[in-house]
XYZ file of C-alpha atoms in Angstrom:
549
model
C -6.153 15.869 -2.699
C -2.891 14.597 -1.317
C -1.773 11.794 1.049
C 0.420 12.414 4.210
C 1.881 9.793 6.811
C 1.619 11.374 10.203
C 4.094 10.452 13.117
C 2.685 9.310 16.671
C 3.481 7.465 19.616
C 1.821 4.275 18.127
C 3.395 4.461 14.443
C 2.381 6.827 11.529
C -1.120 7.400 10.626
C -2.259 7.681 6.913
C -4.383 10.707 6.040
C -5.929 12.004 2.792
C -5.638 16.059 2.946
C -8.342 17.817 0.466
C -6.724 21.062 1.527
C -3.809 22.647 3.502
C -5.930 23.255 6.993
C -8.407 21.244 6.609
C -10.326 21.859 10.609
C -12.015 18.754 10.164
C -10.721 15.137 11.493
C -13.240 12.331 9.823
C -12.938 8.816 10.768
C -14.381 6.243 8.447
C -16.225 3.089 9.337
C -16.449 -0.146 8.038
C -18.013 1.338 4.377
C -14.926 3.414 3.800
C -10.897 3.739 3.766
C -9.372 7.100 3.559
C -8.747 7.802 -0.082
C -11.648 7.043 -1.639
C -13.802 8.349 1.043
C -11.698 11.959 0.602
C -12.217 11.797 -3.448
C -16.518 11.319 -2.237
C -16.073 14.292 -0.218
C -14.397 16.230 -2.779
C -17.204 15.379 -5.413
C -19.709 16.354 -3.236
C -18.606 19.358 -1.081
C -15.069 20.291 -2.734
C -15.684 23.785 -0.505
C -15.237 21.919 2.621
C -12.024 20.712 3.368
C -11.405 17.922 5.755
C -8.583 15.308 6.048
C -10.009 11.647 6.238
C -8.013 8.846 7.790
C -7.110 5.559 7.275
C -8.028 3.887 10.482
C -5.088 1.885 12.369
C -4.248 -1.200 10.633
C -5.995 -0.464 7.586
C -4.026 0.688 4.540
C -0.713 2.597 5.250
C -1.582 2.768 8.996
C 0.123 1.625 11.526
C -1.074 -2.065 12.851
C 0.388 -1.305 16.901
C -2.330 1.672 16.592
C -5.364 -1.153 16.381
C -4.073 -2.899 19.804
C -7.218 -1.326 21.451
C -9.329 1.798 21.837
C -6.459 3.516 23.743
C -3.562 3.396 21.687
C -5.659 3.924 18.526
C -7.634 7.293 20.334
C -4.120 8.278 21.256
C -2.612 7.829 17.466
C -5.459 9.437 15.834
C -5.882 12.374 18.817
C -1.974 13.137 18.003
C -3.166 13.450 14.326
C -5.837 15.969 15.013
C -3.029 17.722 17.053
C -0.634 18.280 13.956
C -3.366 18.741 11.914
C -4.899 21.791 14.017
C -8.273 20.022 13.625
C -11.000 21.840 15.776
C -13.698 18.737 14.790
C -13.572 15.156 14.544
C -16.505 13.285 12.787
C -16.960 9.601 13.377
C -18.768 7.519 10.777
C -20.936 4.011 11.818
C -18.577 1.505 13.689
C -16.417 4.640 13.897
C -18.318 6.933 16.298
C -17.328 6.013 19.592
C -14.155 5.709 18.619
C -14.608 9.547 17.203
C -15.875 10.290 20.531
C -12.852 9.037 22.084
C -10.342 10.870 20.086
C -12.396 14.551 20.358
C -11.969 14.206 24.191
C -8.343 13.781 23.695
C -7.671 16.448 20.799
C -7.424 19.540 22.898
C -8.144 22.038 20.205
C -11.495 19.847 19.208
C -14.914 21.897 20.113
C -17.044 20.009 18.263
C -18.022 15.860 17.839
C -20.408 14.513 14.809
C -21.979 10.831 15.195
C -22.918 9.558 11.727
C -25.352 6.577 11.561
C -24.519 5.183 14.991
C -27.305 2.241 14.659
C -24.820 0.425 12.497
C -22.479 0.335 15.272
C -24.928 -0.452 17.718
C -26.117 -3.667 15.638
C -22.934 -4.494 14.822
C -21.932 -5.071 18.607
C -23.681 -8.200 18.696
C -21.859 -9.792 15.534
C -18.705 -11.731 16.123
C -15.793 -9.539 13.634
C -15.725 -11.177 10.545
C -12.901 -14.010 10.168
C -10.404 -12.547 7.091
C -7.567 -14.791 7.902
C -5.930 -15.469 4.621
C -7.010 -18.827 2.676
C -4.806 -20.892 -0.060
C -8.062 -20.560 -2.212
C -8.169 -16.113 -1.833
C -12.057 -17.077 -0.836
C -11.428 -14.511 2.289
C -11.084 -11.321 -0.393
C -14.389 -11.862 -1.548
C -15.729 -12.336 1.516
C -14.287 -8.854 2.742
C -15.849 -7.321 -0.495
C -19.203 -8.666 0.250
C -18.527 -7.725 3.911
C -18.026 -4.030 2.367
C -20.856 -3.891 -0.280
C -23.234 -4.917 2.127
C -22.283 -2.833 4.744
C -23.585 0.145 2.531
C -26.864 -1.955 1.110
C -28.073 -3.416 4.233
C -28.187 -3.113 8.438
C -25.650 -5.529 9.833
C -26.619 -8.849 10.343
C -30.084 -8.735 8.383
C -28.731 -8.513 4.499
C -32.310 -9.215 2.892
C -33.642 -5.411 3.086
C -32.248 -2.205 1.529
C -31.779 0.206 4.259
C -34.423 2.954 2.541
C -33.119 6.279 2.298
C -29.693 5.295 2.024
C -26.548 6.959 0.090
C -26.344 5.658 -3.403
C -23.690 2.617 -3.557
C -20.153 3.421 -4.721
C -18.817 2.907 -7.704
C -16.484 -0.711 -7.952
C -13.245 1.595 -7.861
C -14.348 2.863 -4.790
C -15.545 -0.465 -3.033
C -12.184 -2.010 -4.247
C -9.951 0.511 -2.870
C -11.710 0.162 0.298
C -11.477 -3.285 -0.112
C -7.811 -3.476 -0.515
C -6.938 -0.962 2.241
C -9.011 -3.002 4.617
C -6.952 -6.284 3.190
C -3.746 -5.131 3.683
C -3.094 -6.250 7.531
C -6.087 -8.723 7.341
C -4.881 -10.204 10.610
C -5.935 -6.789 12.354
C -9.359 -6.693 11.391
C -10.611 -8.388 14.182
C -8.625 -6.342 16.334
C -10.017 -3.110 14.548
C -13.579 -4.399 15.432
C -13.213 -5.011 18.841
C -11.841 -1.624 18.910
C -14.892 0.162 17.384
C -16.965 -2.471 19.705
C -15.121 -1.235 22.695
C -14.259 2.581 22.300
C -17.006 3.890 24.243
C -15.499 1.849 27.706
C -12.499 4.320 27.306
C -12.742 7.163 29.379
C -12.230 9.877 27.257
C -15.281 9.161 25.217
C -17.972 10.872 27.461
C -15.317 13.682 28.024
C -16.422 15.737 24.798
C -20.179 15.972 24.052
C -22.064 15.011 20.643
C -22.578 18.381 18.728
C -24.681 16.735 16.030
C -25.805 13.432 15.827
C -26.976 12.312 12.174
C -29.137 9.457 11.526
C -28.684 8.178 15.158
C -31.499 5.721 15.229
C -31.078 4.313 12.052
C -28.561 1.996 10.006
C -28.051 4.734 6.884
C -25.606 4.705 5.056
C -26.090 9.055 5.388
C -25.532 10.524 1.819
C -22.167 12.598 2.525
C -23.473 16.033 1.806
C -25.748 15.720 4.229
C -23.749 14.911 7.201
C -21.024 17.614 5.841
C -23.522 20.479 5.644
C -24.378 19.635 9.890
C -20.388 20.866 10.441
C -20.014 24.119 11.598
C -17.419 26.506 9.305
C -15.729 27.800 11.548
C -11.411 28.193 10.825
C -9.123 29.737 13.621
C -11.034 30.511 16.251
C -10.156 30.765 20.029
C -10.657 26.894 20.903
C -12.916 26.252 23.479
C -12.128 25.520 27.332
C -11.526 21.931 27.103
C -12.991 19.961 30.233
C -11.194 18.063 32.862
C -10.408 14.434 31.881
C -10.357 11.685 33.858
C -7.351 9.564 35.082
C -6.354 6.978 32.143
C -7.081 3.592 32.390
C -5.949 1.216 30.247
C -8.062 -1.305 27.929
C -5.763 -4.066 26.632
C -7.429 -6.508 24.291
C -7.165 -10.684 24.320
C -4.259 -11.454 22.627
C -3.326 -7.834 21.107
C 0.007 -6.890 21.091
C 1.056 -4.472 24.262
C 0.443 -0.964 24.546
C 4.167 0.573 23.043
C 4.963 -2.293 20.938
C 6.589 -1.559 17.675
C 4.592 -1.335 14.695
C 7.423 -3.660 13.166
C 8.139 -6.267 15.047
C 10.643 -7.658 13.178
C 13.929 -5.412 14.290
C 14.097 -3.016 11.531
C 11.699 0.057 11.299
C 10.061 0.870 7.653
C 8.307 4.054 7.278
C 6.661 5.473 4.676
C 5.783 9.060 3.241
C 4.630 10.377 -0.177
C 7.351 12.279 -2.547
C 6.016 14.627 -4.600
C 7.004 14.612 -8.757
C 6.105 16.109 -11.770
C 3.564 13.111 -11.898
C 1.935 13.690 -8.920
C 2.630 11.683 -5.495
C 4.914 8.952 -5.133
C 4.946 6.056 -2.161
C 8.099 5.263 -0.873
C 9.517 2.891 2.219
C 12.042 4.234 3.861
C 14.398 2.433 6.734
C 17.869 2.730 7.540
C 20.065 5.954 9.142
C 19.608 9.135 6.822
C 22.808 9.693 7.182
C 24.170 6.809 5.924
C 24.812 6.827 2.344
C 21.202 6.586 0.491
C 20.503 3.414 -2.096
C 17.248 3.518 -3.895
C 15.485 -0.117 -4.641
C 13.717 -0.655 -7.182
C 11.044 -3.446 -7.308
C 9.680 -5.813 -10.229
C 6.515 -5.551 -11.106
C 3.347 -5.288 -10.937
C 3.008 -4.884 -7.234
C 4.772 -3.099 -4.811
C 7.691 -1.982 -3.176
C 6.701 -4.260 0.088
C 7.838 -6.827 -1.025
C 11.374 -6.005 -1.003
C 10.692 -5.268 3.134
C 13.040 -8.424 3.531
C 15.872 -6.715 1.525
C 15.345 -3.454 2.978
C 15.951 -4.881 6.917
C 19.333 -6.462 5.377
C 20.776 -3.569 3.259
C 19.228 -0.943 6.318
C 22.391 -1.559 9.176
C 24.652 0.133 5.843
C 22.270 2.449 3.830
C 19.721 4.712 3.926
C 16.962 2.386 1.823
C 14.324 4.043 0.485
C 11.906 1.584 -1.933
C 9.209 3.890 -3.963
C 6.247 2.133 -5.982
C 6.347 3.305 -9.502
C 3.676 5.535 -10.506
C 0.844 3.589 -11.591
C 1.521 0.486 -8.968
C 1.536 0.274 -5.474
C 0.198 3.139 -3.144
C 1.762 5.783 -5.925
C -0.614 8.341 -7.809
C -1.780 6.539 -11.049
C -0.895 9.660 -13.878
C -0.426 7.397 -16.762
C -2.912 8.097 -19.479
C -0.599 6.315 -22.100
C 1.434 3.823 -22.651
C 4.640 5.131 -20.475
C 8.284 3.557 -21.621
C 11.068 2.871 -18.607
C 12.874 6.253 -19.887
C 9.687 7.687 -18.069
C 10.072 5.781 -14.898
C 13.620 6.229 -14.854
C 13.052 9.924 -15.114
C 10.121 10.128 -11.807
C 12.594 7.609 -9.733
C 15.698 10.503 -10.694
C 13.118 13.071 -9.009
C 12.699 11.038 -5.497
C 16.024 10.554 -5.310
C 16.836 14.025 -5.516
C 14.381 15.026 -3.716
C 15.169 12.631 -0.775
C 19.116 12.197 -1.026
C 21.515 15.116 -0.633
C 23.922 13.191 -3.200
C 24.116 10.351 -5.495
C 22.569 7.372 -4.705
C 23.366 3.346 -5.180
C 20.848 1.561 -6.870
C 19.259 -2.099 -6.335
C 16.776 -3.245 -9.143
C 14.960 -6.422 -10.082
C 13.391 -7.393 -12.936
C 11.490 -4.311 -14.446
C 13.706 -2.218 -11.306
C 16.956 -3.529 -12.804
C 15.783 -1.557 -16.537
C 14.634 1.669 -14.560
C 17.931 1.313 -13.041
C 19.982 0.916 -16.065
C 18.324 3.500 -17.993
C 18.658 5.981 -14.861
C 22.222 5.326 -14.732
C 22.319 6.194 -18.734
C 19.933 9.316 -18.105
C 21.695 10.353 -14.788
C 25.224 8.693 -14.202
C 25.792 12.042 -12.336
C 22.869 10.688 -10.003
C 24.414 6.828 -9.589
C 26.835 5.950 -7.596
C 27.378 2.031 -8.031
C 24.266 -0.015 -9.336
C 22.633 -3.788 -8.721
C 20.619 -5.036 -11.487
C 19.030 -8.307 -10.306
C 17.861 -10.523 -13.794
C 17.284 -7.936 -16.078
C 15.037 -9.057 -18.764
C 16.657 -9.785 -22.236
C 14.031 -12.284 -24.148
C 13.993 -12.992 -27.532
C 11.720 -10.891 -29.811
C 8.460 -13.812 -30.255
C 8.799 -14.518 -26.848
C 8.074 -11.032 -26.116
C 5.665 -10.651 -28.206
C 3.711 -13.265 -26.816
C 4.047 -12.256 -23.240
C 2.869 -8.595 -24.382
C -0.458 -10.423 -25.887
C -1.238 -13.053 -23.126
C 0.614 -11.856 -20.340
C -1.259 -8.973 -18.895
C -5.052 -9.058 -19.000
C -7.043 -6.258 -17.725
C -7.549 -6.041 -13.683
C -10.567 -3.897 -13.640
C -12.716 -3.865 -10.345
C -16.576 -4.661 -11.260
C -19.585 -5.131 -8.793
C -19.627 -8.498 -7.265
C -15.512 -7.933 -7.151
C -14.695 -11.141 -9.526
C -11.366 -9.160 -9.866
C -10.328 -10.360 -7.260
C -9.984 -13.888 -8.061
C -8.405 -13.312 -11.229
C -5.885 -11.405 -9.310
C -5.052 -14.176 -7.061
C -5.027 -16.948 -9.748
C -2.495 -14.942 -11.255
C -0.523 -14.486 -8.543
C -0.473 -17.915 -7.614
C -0.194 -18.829 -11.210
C 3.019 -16.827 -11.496
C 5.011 -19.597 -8.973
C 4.179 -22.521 -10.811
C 4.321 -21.683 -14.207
C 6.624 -19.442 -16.529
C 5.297 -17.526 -18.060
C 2.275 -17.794 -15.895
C -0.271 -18.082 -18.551
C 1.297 -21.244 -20.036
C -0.167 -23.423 -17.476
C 1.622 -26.726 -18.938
C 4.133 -29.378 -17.495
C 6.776 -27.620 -19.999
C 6.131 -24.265 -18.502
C 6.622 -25.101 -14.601
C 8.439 -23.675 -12.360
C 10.757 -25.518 -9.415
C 9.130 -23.511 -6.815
C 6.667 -23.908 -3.989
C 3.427 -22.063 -4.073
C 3.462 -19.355 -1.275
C 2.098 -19.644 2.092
C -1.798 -17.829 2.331
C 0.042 -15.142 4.261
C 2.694 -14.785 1.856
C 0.546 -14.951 -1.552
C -2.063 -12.868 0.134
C 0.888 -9.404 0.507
C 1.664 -10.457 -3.483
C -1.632 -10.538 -4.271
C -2.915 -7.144 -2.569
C 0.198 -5.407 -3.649
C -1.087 -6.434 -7.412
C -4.873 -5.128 -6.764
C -3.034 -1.934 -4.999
C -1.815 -1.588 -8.667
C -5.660 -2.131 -9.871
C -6.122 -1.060 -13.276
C -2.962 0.151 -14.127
C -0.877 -2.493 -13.104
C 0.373 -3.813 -16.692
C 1.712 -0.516 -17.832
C 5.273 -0.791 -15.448
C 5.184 -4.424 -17.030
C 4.655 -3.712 -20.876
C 7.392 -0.914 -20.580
C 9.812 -3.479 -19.171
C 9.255 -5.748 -21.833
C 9.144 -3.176 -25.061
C 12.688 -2.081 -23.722
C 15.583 -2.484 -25.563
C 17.908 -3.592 -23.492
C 20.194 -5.345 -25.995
C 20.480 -1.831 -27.440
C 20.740 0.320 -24.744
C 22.886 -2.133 -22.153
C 26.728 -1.470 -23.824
C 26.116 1.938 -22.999
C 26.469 1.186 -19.583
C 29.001 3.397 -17.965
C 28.436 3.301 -14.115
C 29.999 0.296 -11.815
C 27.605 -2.179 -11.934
C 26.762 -5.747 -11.110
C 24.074 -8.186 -13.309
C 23.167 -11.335 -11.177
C 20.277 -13.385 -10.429
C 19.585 -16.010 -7.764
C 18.869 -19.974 -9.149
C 15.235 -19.935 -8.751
C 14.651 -16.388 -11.120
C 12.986 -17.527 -13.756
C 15.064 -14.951 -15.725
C 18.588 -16.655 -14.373
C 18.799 -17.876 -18.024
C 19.516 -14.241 -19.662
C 23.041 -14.220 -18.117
C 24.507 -15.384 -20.425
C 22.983 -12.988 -23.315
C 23.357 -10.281 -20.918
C 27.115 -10.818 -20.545
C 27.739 -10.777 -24.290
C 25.662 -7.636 -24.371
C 27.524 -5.920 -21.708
C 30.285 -3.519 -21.795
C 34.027 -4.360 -20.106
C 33.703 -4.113 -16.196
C 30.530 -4.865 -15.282
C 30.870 -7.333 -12.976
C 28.331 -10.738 -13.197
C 27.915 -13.059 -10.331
C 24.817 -16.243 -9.792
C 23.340 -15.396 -6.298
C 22.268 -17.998 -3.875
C 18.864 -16.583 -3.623
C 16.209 -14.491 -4.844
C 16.032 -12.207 -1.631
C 12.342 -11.206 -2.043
C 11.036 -14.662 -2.860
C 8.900 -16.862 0.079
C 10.549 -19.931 0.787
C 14.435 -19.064 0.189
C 16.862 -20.527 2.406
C 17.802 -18.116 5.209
C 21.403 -18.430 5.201
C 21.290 -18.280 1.404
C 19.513 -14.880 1.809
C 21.618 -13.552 4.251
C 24.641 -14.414 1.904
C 23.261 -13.101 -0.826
C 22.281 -9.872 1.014
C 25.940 -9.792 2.347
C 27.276 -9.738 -1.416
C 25.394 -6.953 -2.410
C 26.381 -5.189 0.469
C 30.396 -5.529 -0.696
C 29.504 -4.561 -3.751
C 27.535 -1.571 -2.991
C 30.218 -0.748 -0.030
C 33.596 -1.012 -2.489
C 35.294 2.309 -3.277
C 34.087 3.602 -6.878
């Protein structure tokens, strides 16, 4: 199974292939996202391959495709296009929706309606409010929201629905969970979509093949609503019928039809690299033709939160931001306990794969060691390098933090994982290191907005069990040992709020001749950093990055 980002009018669309051609378009409802709905198929029916995807504004969809049934029949009809699909399968909330793309998709003959009552019920229900709160109460409220979704018919969460599919697994619930979280502020725009879809005029254009389960609430065990498809690959697509003229269906308060999915100036994209460790997830904005600079961000989240650095360094370079294996949206491989020289090997294969030449480097924190051990491994690869507050601690220190610092994130039924996750997060501002929660550990910074601490937080749970193993690498690494070896042009600095802006002066006396050391006037990819201060800071890296080698 493998995940591709598919380009459309509305922004790209996120779908999980389980085989080259897979004929078969399914939409998810509010049980599922993509991935883990792809790995059920694949456990159940691995013989029939479909591509499953992740619905607009949920995980690495684009938000401008949720605006209303329109735009989002339109995104996910152009996916069915590229994808030769020949039948689209809608699950619960999903099926009108479903209905809406197949009479869109001209190669689609054929339109399956899983468990409709759920949809039907669910029209009455106001969409559930998963506006972020300071306290993270609104992540367990989307888990329960999900759990019961697959225990009970909406609205009446007292009786089982009998006959139902077993209950999935906590990975699978949390994945859902966290794909769901990641735009929380188009949920609600989501639901009125599936509540609306069957107003758009395309929806009565294609008719149901097979409806499963119509009159009841299921959840329909999967290899029973897989084994209603029909098998059939390549044939002579049906005469599609005429369509009527297109009206438009613009929601209360949703964003126009043709709106950006970034409305903030710069466009990010994102795409999967393939490596020797199985799929990467990288941003990528900027010309590809100007000259390419790979960043590199801390952990134990994600690359989106260096989406403010990206826009800034994107007018000069060709940015493109991966999530180490293990975090983020990247396969999870590890099976040990991975060192940097590792990470600094799988970041050498994107960049190869994705820049015709060598490439400038940005790092911070655990980026600025895969960055200085890449430009060791690979100074054929590196052009000029930025390593933002590299750690250097001293050994108890670190031997503490590797004790106390990284407890295990592991998703468990009533999702109490989640809370954990946000304390830490939240824990992480005030206190250094986080687990020290006394007046002689704090920090001189704000805790983050809801918004802001919410994107931390779910780019941490994206990371799920594996999270710590980016983080214990960084802090096993010697870079004492392994820093006067530094041969490529580089530059060590770090902004007055890092709460490694102390090691400066350790990593100067550790550093060869010509690197070049400089205190920033912000931390770039903090909340709450003075704009001008960022845009200065951003500026400095560009003339760095931008002098003549």
């Amino acid at each position: 199974m493998r995940g591709r980002h598919v380009d459309t009018s509305h922004g790209q669309i996120r779908v999980w292939l389980t085989a080259d051609r897979p004929g078969v378009l399914v939409l998810p409802g509010i049980r599922w996202s993509g991935r883990p709905l792809a790995e059920e198929i694949v456990l159940g029916a691995p013989e029939r391959p479909v591509a499953v995807a992740d619905l607009p504004g949920t995980g690495g969809s684009a938000p401008a495709a949720a605006a209303g049934p329109g735009p989002a029949a339109d995104a996910l009809a152009e996916v069915a296009g590229a994808l030769g699909v020949h039948t689209v399968v809608g699950l619960d909330m999903s099926c009108d929706l479903a209905a809406a793309v197949a009479g869109r998709a001209e190669g689609c003959r054929e339109l399956v309606q899983v468990d409709r009552g759920h949809l039907a019920a669910a029209r009455e229900l106001p969409p559930p409010d998963l506006a972020p709160r300071p306290d993270g109460t609104h992540l367990a409220a989307l888990w329960q929201l999900v759990r019961d979704a697959h225990l009970f018919p909406p609205g009446a969460p007292r009786s089982a629905v009998p006959g139902r599919a077993e209950l999935p697994g906590p990975s699978a619930l949390d994945r859902t969970v966290v794909a769901f979280a990641e735009h929380p502020e188009h949920f609600a725009a989501l639901w009125q979509t599936w509540c609306r879809a069957s107003e758009d005029p395309y929806a009565g254009t294609r008719p149901v093949t097979h409806a499963v389960n119509a009159g009841g609430h299921g959840p329909t065990p999967v290899r029973r609503w897989l084994d209603r498809l029909s098998r059939a690959h390549g044939r002579v697509a049906a005469a599609v019928p005429p369509v009527p003229e297109r009206r438009m269906l613009p929601l209360a308060g949703a964003p126009p039809v043709g709106t950006a999915p970034d409305g903030r100036g710069t466009r990010i994209r994102r795409e999967f690299v393939e490596t020797s460790v199985g799929q990467v997830h990288v941003r990528v904005a900027g010309d590809p033709d100007a000259p390419p600079l790979v960043a590199l961000h801390s952990a134990p989240g994600s690359a989106g939160l260096l989406e403010p650095l990206m826009r800034g360094l994107a007018a000069d370079f060709h940015v493109l931001a991966p999530d180490y294996p293990g975090n983020g949206e990247s396969d999870k491989p590890w099976r040990d306990e991975p060192g940097i020289e590792r990470f600094a090997d799988v970041i050498a294969e994107v960049a190869e794969a994705r820049a015709a030449g060598p490439v400038h480097l940005w790092g911070t924190h655990t980026g600025a060691l895969i960055a200085l051990e890449l430009c060791l491994r690979r100074p054929d690869l590196v052009r000029r390098a930025v390593l933002e507050a590299p750690p250097l601690l001293p050994p108890d220190f670190t031997a503490d933090i590797l004790e106390h610092y990284l407890p295990p994130l592991r998703a468990d039924r009533f999702g109490s994982h989640l809370a954990r996750a946000w304390g830490m997060r939240r824990d992480m501002f005030l206190f250094w290191p986080w687990y020290r929660d006394r007046t002689a550990a704090d920090r001189p910074l704000r805790v983050p907005r809801a918004r802001e601490l919410h994107d931390w937080t779910v780019g941490l749970l994206q990371s799920g069990p594996t999270y710590h193993l980016s983080y214990a690498a960084a802090f096993r690494y010697p870079t004492r040992e392994r820093l006067p070896k530094l041969a490529v042009p580089a530059l060590i600095c770090a902004g007055p709020d890092d709460m490694l802006a102390d090691n400066l002066p350790a990593l100067r006396a550790a550093a060869p001749d010509g690197v070049t050391f400089a205190e920033m006037p912000a931390t770039c990819w903090y909340p709450d950093q003075d704009p001008a201060a960022v845009a200065e800071t951003v500026r400095r890296y560009r003339d760095f990055l931008g002098a003549p080698s």
